Short mmCIF file of C-alpha atoms in Angstrom, two decimals:
data_model
loop_
_atom_site.label_atom_id
_atom_site.label_comp_id
_atom_site.label_asym_id
_atom_site.label_seq_id
_atom_site.Cartn_x
_atom_site.Cartn_y
_atom_site.Cartn_z
CA MET D 991 -22.47 -14.38 3.26
CA THR D 992 -21.38 -12.12 6.12
CA ILE D 993 -17.89 -10.59 5.89
CA LEU D 994 -16.49 -8.93 9.01
CA ILE D 995 -13.60 -6.58 8.19
CA VAL D 996 -11.16 -5.19 10.78
CA ALA D 997 -9.29 -2.22 9.31
CA LYS D 998 -8.13 0.22 11.97
CA SER D 999 -6.76 2.72 9.44
CA TYR D 1000 -9.97 3.01 7.38
CA ASN D 1001 -10.88 6.55 8.60
CA GLN D 1002 -7.36 7.96 8.23
CA GLN D 1003 -5.86 9.91 5.31
CA SER D 1004 -2.96 7.55 4.64
CA ALA D 1005 -2.31 5.59 1.43
CA ARG D 1006 -3.25 2.43 3.35
CA ALA D 1007 -6.60 3.97 4.35
CA ILE D 1008 -7.36 5.08 0.79
CA GLN D 1009 -6.69 1.54 -0.42
CA MET D 1010 -8.90 0.02 2.26
CA ARG D 1011 -11.79 2.33 1.44
CA ARG D 1012 -11.53 1.31 -2.21
CA VAL D 1013 -11.48 -2.40 -1.35
CA VAL D 1014 -14.50 -2.11 0.96
CA ASP D 1015 -16.37 -0.16 -1.72
CA ALA D 1016 -15.44 -2.78 -4.32
CA LEU D 1017 -16.66 -5.65 -2.14
CA ASN D 1018 -19.82 -3.74 -1.27
CA THR D 1019 -20.54 -2.94 -4.93
CA TYR D 1020 -19.65 -6.19 -6.67
CA ILE D 1021 -20.19 -8.95 -4.07
CA ASP D 1022 -23.56 -10.02 -2.70
CA ALA D 1023 -22.60 -10.00 0.98
CA ASN D 1024 -23.42 -8.45 4.32
CA ILE D 1025 -20.34 -6.37 5.21
CA ILE D 1026 -19.54 -5.20 8.74
CA LEU D 1027 -16.52 -2.92 9.19
CA ILE D 1028 -14.68 -2.46 12.51
CA THR D 1029 -12.39 0.57 12.54
CA GLN D 1030 -10.98 3.32 14.74
CA GLY D 1031 -13.06 6.48 15.01
CA ASP D 1032 -14.10 9.41 17.15
CA ASN D 1033 -17.20 7.69 18.49
CA SER D 1034 -18.51 4.21 19.16
CA GLU D 1035 -21.77 4.61 17.28
CA ASP D 1036 -22.85 2.00 14.75
CA PHE D 1037 -24.15 3.37 11.47
CA GLU D 1038 -24.90 2.32 7.93
CA SER D 1039 -22.40 3.67 5.41
CA ASN D 1040 -23.09 2.99 1.74
CA ASN D 1041 -25.11 -0.12 2.61
CA PHE D 1042 -22.50 -1.67 4.92
CA LYS D 1043 -22.36 -1.42 8.68
CA LYS D 1044 -19.48 0.58 10.09
CA ILE D 1045 -18.53 0.41 13.77
CA ASN D 1046 -16.11 3.02 15.14
CA ILE D 1047 -14.04 2.02 18.16
CA ASN D 1048 -12.83 4.78 20.48
CA SER D 1049 -9.11 4.66 21.29
CA ALA D 1050 -6.83 6.85 23.40
CA PHE D 1051 -3.80 5.58 21.46
CA ASN D 1052 -1.09 8.25 21.09
CA PRO D 1053 0.40 8.11 17.54
CA LYS D 1054 3.38 10.30 18.51
CA THR D 1055 4.42 8.01 21.38
CA SER D 1056 3.68 5.06 19.10
CA ARG D 1057 6.18 6.23 16.45
CA ILE D 1058 8.94 6.55 19.06
CA LYS D 1059 8.29 3.05 20.42
CA GLN D 1060 7.94 1.70 16.90
CA ARG D 1061 11.49 2.79 16.08
CA PHE D 1062 13.18 0.83 18.86
CA PHE D 1063 10.90 -1.89 20.21
CA SER D 1064 9.08 -5.01 19.10
CA GLY D 1065 5.85 -4.37 17.20
CA LEU D 1066 3.95 -6.32 19.85
CA SER D 1067 4.96 -3.80 22.53
CA ASN D 1068 3.36 -1.11 20.40
CA PHE D 1069 -0.09 -2.69 20.03
CA ASP D 1070 -3.13 -0.53 20.75
CA GLN D 1071 -4.55 -2.77 23.47
CA ASN D 1072 -7.69 -0.68 23.89
CA PHE D 1073 -8.57 -1.08 20.21
CA ILE D 1074 -7.88 -4.81 20.40
CA GLU D 1075 -9.97 -5.39 23.53
CA GLU D 1076 -12.91 -3.24 22.41
CA SER D 1077 -12.92 -4.75 18.91
CA VAL D 1078 -12.85 -8.31 20.27
CA LYS D 1079 -15.74 -7.44 22.59
CA VAL D 1080 -17.81 -6.06 19.69
CA ILE D 1081 -16.97 -9.01 17.42
CA ASP D 1082 -17.84 -11.54 20.14
CA GLY D 1083 -21.27 -9.92 20.33
CA ILE D 1084 -21.73 -10.05 16.56
CA VAL D 1085 -20.64 -13.70 16.35
CA LYS D 1086 -23.14 -14.64 19.08
CA SER D 1087 -26.03 -12.88 17.35
CA GLN D 1088 -25.44 -13.94 13.74
CA GLN D 1089 -23.36 -16.20 11.53
CA VAL D 1090 -20.07 -14.68 10.41
CA ASP D 1091 -18.59 -16.51 7.43
CA VAL D 1092 -15.39 -14.55 6.82
CA LEU D 1093 -13.10 -12.43 8.98
CA LEU D 1094 -10.81 -10.12 6.96
CA THR D 1095 -8.11 -8.35 8.99
CA VAL D 1096 -5.98 -5.67 7.39
CA SER D 1097 -2.54 -4.36 8.27
CA THR D 1098 -1.06 -1.90 8.75
CA PRO D 1099 -1.33 -1.56 11.74
CA ILE D 1100 -0.47 -5.12 12.64
CA GLU D 1101 -2.70 -5.34 15.75
CA CYS D 1102 -5.65 -5.98 13.45
CA HIS D 1103 -4.18 -9.47 12.95
CA ASN D 1104 -3.98 -9.90 16.73
CA ILE D 1105 -7.75 -9.43 16.76
CA GLY D 1106 -8.00 -12.01 13.98
CA LEU D 1107 -5.89 -14.47 15.93
CA ILE D 1108 -8.08 -14.14 19.04
CA ILE D 1109 -11.34 -14.50 17.10
CA LYS D 1110 -10.08 -17.42 14.99
CA THR D 1111 -8.93 -19.42 18.02
CA ARG D 1112 -12.36 -18.90 19.63
CA ASN D 1113 -14.27 -19.58 16.39
CA PRO D 1114 -12.29 -22.04 14.22
CA LYS D 1115 -15.09 -22.37 11.64
CA ILE D 1116 -14.85 -18.71 10.62
CA LYS D 1117 -12.63 -18.30 7.55
CA TRP D 1118 -9.82 -15.89 8.45
CA ILE D 1119 -8.13 -13.88 5.69
CA SER D 1120 -5.19 -11.73 6.81
CA PHE D 1121 -4.18 -9.02 4.36
CA PHE D 1122 -0.66 -7.56 4.57
CA SER D 1123 -0.30 -4.27 2.73
CA ASP D 1124 3.43 -4.43 3.52
CA LEU D 1125 5.90 -7.06 4.65
CA TRP D 1126 6.20 -7.39 8.45
CA PRO D 1127 8.11 -7.52 10.80
CA SER D 1128 10.74 -4.89 10.01
CA HIS D 1129 13.77 -7.11 10.69
CA ILE D 1130 12.95 -9.30 7.67
CA VAL D 1131 12.53 -6.26 5.41
CA PRO D 1132 15.54 -5.45 3.18
CA LYS D 1133 17.76 -2.41 3.76
CA PRO D 1134 17.35 0.57 3.88
CA LEU D 1135 13.94 -0.19 5.47
CA TYR D 1136 15.36 -2.94 7.69
CA ARG D 1137 15.05 -2.30 11.44
CA LYS D 1138 16.45 -4.61 14.12
CA LYS D 1139 14.57 -3.89 17.35
CA MET D 1140 14.45 -5.06 20.92
CA GLY D 1141 12.20 -8.12 21.07
CA SER D 1142 12.27 -8.83 17.32
CA LYS D 1143 11.99 -12.57 18.00
CA LYS D 1144 8.57 -11.93 19.55
CA ASP D 1145 7.47 -10.34 16.28
CA ILE D 1146 8.48 -13.33 14.17
CA ASP D 1147 6.82 -15.68 16.67
CA PHE D 1148 3.61 -13.68 16.34
CA MET D 1149 3.90 -13.71 12.53
CA SER D 1150 4.33 -17.50 12.70
CA GLN D 1151 1.05 -17.76 14.64
CA VAL D 1152 -0.75 -15.65 12.04
CA ALA D 1153 0.67 -17.88 9.29
CA GLU D 1154 -0.52 -20.97 11.18
CA TYR D 1155 -4.05 -19.88 12.05
CA SER D 1156 -4.95 -17.77 8.99
CA ASP D 1157 -6.80 -19.67 6.31
CA VAL D 1158 -5.42 -17.29 3.68
CA ILE D 1159 -2.66 -14.67 3.67
CA VAL D 1160 -3.09 -12.06 0.94
CA THR D 1161 -0.49 -9.52 -0.19
CA PRO D 1162 -0.16 -7.26 -3.26
CA SER D 1163 3.21 -8.75 -4.29
CA LYS D 1164 4.46 -12.31 -4.74
CA TYR D 1165 7.85 -11.14 -3.44
CA THR D 1166 6.29 -10.47 -0.02
CA LEU D 1167 5.25 -14.11 0.10
CA GLU D 1168 8.73 -15.25 -0.96
CA VAL D 1169 10.31 -13.43 2.00
CA LEU D 1170 7.69 -14.81 4.40
CA LYS D 1171 8.41 -18.37 3.23
CA GLU D 1172 12.14 -17.80 3.73
CA ASN D 1173 11.69 -16.56 7.32
CA ILE D 1174 8.80 -18.64 8.69
CA SER D 1175 9.42 -22.35 9.01
CA SER D 1176 5.81 -23.54 8.79
CA ILE D 1177 3.05 -21.70 6.94
CA LYS D 1178 -0.31 -23.44 6.97
CA ALA D 1179 -2.23 -20.57 5.39
CA LYS D 1180 -2.89 -20.51 1.67
CA LEU D 1181 -0.83 -17.72 0.06
CA GLU D 1182 -2.44 -15.38 -2.48
CA THR D 1183 -1.62 -12.10 -4.22
CA ILE D 1184 -4.19 -9.46 -5.12
CA ASN D 1185 -3.23 -6.15 -6.73
CA HIS D 1186 -3.95 -2.86 -5.06
CA CYS D 1187 -7.35 -1.50 -6.01
CA GLY D 1188 -7.70 1.36 -8.47
CA ARG D 1189 -10.67 3.58 -9.15
CA ASP D 1190 -13.72 2.67 -11.18
CA LEU D 1191 -13.08 3.12 -14.91
CA GLN D 1192 -16.71 3.87 -15.70
CA HIS D 1193 -17.12 7.33 -17.26
CA TYR D 1194 -13.43 8.10 -16.71
CA GLU D 1195 -11.72 10.21 -19.36
CA SER D 1196 -8.04 11.12 -19.31
CA LYS D 1197 -7.31 14.85 -19.08
CA ASN D 1198 -3.54 14.84 -19.71
CA GLU D 1199 -2.65 18.36 -20.83
CA LEU D 1200 0.97 18.89 -19.77
CA SER D 1201 3.64 17.21 -21.87
CA GLY D 1202 7.26 17.11 -20.79
CA TYR D 1203 6.47 16.93 -17.08
CA LEU D 1204 7.03 13.99 -14.76
CA VAL D 1205 4.79 13.80 -11.68
CA HIS D 1206 5.12 11.90 -8.40
CA SER D 1207 2.30 11.87 -5.85
CA GLY D 1208 2.60 10.57 -2.30
CA PHE D 1209 4.88 10.80 0.70
CA LEU D 1210 8.60 10.77 -0.16
CA GLN D 1211 10.15 9.52 3.06
CA LYS D 1212 13.87 9.65 3.72
CA GLU D 1213 14.57 6.10 2.48
CA ARG D 1214 13.04 6.81 -0.95
CA ILE D 1215 15.02 9.97 -1.65
CA SER D 1216 17.99 9.06 -3.81
CA GLU D 1217 20.77 11.41 -4.88
CA ASP D 1218 20.87 9.51 -8.17
CA LEU D 1219 17.32 10.69 -8.95
CA ILE D 1220 18.32 14.34 -8.37
CA LEU D 1221 21.43 13.90 -10.54
CA ALA D 1222 19.38 12.25 -13.29
CA ILE D 1223 16.93 15.16 -13.37
CA LYS D 1224 19.85 17.62 -13.26
CA LYS D 1225 21.08 16.11 -16.55
CA PHE D 1226 17.90 17.46 -18.21
CA GLU D 1227 18.81 21.04 -17.26
CA ASN D 1228 19.41 22.13 -20.87
CA ASP D 1229 16.89 19.76 -22.49
CA PRO D 1230 13.79 21.70 -23.60
CA THR D 1231 11.75 18.49 -24.03
CA PHE D 1232 11.85 17.93 -20.24
CA LYS D 1233 9.87 20.62 -18.45
CA GLY D 1234 10.30 19.38 -14.88
CA PHE D 1235 9.68 16.86 -12.09
CA ILE D 1236 6.62 17.68 -9.95
CA HIS D 1237 6.23 16.17 -6.49
CA ILE D 1238 2.81 16.32 -4.79
CA GLY D 1239 2.69 15.54 -1.07
CA LYS D 1240 4.92 15.41 1.97
CA TYR D 1241 8.67 14.89 1.68
CA HIS D 1242 11.67 14.49 3.96
CA SER D 1243 13.97 17.52 4.35
CA ASN D 1244 16.77 15.56 2.60
CA LEU D 1245 14.98 16.25 -0.68
CA THR D 1246 15.32 20.03 -0.39
CA LYS D 1247 18.93 19.63 0.78
CA LEU D 1248 19.83 17.59 -2.31
CA ILE D 1249 18.00 20.00 -4.63
CA LYS D 1250 19.97 22.89 -3.12
CA LYS D 1251 23.26 20.95 -3.16
CA HIS D 1252 23.01 20.28 -6.91
CA ASN D 1253 21.18 23.51 -7.76
CA CYS D 1254 18.51 21.47 -9.52
CA LYS D 1255 16.02 23.90 -11.04
CA LYS D 1256 13.68 21.42 -12.68
CA ILE D 1257 12.14 20.00 -9.50
CA LEU D 1258 8.86 21.56 -8.39
CA LEU D 1259 7.55 20.75 -4.90
CA ILE D 1260 3.84 20.91 -4.09
CA GLY D 1261 2.88 20.19 -0.49
CA SER D 1262 0.07 18.01 0.84
CA VAL D 1263 -3.31 18.53 -0.81
CA PRO D 1264 -6.63 16.63 -0.55
CA GLU D 1265 -6.81 13.27 -2.35
CA GLU D 1266 -9.11 14.50 -5.13
CA LEU D 1267 -6.99 17.59 -5.82
CA ALA D 1268 -3.82 15.46 -5.91
CA GLY D 1269 -5.52 13.23 -8.47
CA SER D 1270 -6.60 16.21 -10.59
CA LEU D 1271 -3.06 17.59 -10.59
CA GLN D 1272 -1.56 14.20 -11.40
CA GLU D 1273 -3.86 13.54 -14.34
CA MET D 1274 -2.72 16.73 -16.03
CA CYS D 1275 0.68 15.14 -16.70
CA HIS D 1276 1.36 12.52 -19.36
CA VAL D 1277 3.98 10.66 -17.30
CA SER D 1278 3.83 9.63 -13.63
CA MET D 1279 6.67 8.29 -11.52
CA VAL D 1280 6.61 5.71 -8.72
CA ILE D 1281 9.70 5.53 -6.49
CA GLU D 1282 10.73 2.70 -4.18
CA ALA D 1283 13.50 2.76 -1.60
CA PRO D 1284 16.81 1.45 -3.01
CA MET D 1285 16.70 -2.24 -2.14
CA LYS D 1286 19.53 -4.28 -3.68
CA LYS D 1287 18.14 -7.76 -4.30
CA ARG D 1288 14.38 -7.31 -4.60
CA SER D 1289 11.42 -5.37 -3.33
CA PRO D 1290 8.79 -7.21 -1.28
CA PHE D 1291 6.40 -4.27 -1.73
CA LEU D 1292 3.95 -2.88 -4.26
CA PRO D 1293 3.45 0.86 -3.67
CA SER D 1294 -0.28 1.59 -3.64
CA LYS D 1295 0.28 4.85 -5.53
CA ILE D 1296 0.84 2.75 -8.68
CA THR D 1297 -2.95 2.50 -9.13
CA ASP D 1298 -3.50 6.26 -9.55
CA ALA D 1299 -0.30 6.59 -11.58
CA LEU D 1300 -1.64 4.02 -14.07
CA LEU D 1301 -5.10 5.55 -14.23
CA PHE D 1302 -4.19 9.23 -14.38
CA SER D 1303 -1.22 9.16 -16.77
CA ASP D 1304 -0.45 7.84 -20.24
CA LYS D 1305 2.83 6.33 -19.04
CA VAL D 1306 4.53 5.43 -15.75
CA VAL D 1307 8.24 5.42 -14.86
CA CYS D 1308 9.19 3.18 -11.91
CA ILE D 1309 12.41 3.32 -9.90
CA SER D 1310 12.64 -0.15 -8.43
CA PRO D 1311 14.88 -3.24 -8.11
CA GLU D 1312 14.92 -5.70 -11.02
CA GLN D 1313 13.06 -8.21 -8.84
CA SER D 1314 9.90 -6.35 -7.94
CA ALA D 1315 6.23 -6.18 -8.79
CA LEU D 1316 6.83 -2.84 -10.54
CA SER D 1317 9.66 -4.17 -12.70
CA ASP D 1318 7.60 -7.26 -13.53
CA MET D 1319 4.80 -4.93 -14.61
CA SER D 1320 7.17 -3.03 -16.91
CA ARG D 1321 8.26 -6.29 -18.56
CA LYS D 1322 4.66 -7.39 -19.12
CA TRP D 1323 2.85 -4.19 -20.12
CA SER D 1324 3.49 -1.37 -22.55
CA GLY D 1325 3.54 2.15 -21.15
CA VAL D 1326 5.31 1.08 -17.95
CA PHE D 1327 9.06 1.74 -17.79
CA ALA D 1328 11.46 0.73 -14.99
CA ALA D 1329 15.02 1.44 -13.95
CA THR D 1330 17.19 0.57 -10.95
CA TYR D 1331 18.95 3.11 -8.71
CA ASP D 1332 21.58 4.60 -11.01
CA LYS D 1333 21.59 8.17 -12.31
CA ASP D 1334 22.32 7.16 -15.91
CA LYS D 1335 19.67 4.42 -15.92
CA ILE D 1336 17.11 6.78 -14.38
CA TYR D 1337 17.99 9.49 -16.92
CA ASN D 1338 17.69 7.06 -19.83
CA VAL D 1339 14.37 5.58 -18.68
CA ILE D 1340 12.84 9.06 -18.27
CA LYS D 1341 14.09 10.09 -21.72
CA THR D 1342 12.73 6.85 -23.23
CA ALA D 1343 9.34 7.24 -21.58
CA LEU D 1344 8.94 10.86 -22.66
CA ALA D 1345 9.77 10.00 -26.28
CA SER D 1346 7.84 6.73 -26.47
CA ASP D 1347 4.52 6.30 -28.27
CA GLU D 1348 3.62 3.47 -25.88
CA THR D 1349 0.72 4.10 -23.53
CA ILE D 1350 -0.84 2.11 -20.70
CA PRO D 1351 -3.31 -0.42 -22.17
CA MET D 1352 -6.91 -0.74 -21.02
CA GLU D 1353 -6.23 -4.39 -20.12
CA LEU D 1354 -3.85 -3.28 -17.37
CA LEU D 1355 -6.37 -0.79 -16.00
CA ARG D 1356 -8.99 -3.54 -15.87
CA GLU D 1357 -6.51 -5.65 -13.84
CA ILE D 1358 -6.64 -3.09 -11.03
CA SER D 1359 -10.30 -2.06 -11.40
CA PRO D 1360 -12.63 -2.48 -8.39
CA LYS D 1361 -14.69 -5.06 -10.28
CA THR D 1362 -11.62 -7.25 -10.95
CA ILE D 1363 -10.31 -6.86 -7.39
CA ALA D 1364 -13.70 -7.81 -5.96
CA ALA D 1365 -13.81 -10.88 -8.22
CA LYS D 1366 -10.40 -12.00 -6.94
CA TYR D 1367 -11.55 -11.66 -3.34
CA LEU D 1368 -14.77 -13.54 -4.14
CA LYS D 1369 -12.76 -16.42 -5.59
CA ILE D 1370 -10.79 -16.68 -2.33
CA LEU D 1371 -13.96 -16.35 -0.24
CA GLN D 1372 -15.63 -19.21 -2.10
CA THR D 1373 -12.61 -21.55 -2.05
CA GLN D 1374 -12.77 -24.17 0.69
#
């Protein structure tokens, strides 16, 4: 079996890129297949990487200009046309020289699915799997992440084409699929959910050494920073059992403004550090936290940082709507605690988690292990 993967973000340092590297490694390790990866890189050389072929496509795409356009205009107007054209050219050559059984395209960014659409229409017999790390387009995403842009109808039309021509659409959360079904009139693709991929459990030993601390790792953008979280932590000011909230990674300036506003002394901010160092810092704490933006009805997302939170800590506290993959996880598994966006609820769930004897079970860690994730992909690959 030959699997051709298009993942533009693979070489980057984003959460999406980390996830994609783990998935490719899982497929390469646990599936008997010939894997060819198309991604964006500094050169166009082909080379073998861990027994799979990796092809870097040069691109003069300007990320800074891209972010500005992304804020106001249709996603289609923001496509990296050079990456699309060069990738299609490379894939056409591969398809002519050998049999390709499966095409797996990965967003974000969304132009990877444009490549999939072009290749699928030219080669209908190739099985096309489109993976959506997040719900798209932005005007069907709930507030505060909702963005109405110029040309939004073009985005939904494009999404409808992907849903028509894909053989399978895969997302990490069933709630993503619910929103897609509500906004796209006809979906011919089979809809599947596969969890984000964690690290290999083999030889892993927990090194939790700091009790009383709560740790969050990952980018805290503006939409995820809630005053209720700051007020909840402020309530622990005179509680000796709570040592502090540690944030590792980038954060919006609103966080420091709120900390200063409420004179909150139990929040410790650590800037961006390499992935391995972030993991080492996180695994020192018994309790991790995963924070979603305050969406009222439900969350159509599953933050990828949940995988490291589960692996590195004894317990995880999630701030999320009642209808979400994180809240569902808390209802199903011990050691996972969830609360909605209210200072008293957040305070109570932190206090409960710190005092609880519950820990994350090995069964849950196996659910997100590379071996399990690879098996779920294999099942989809083998289904007609």
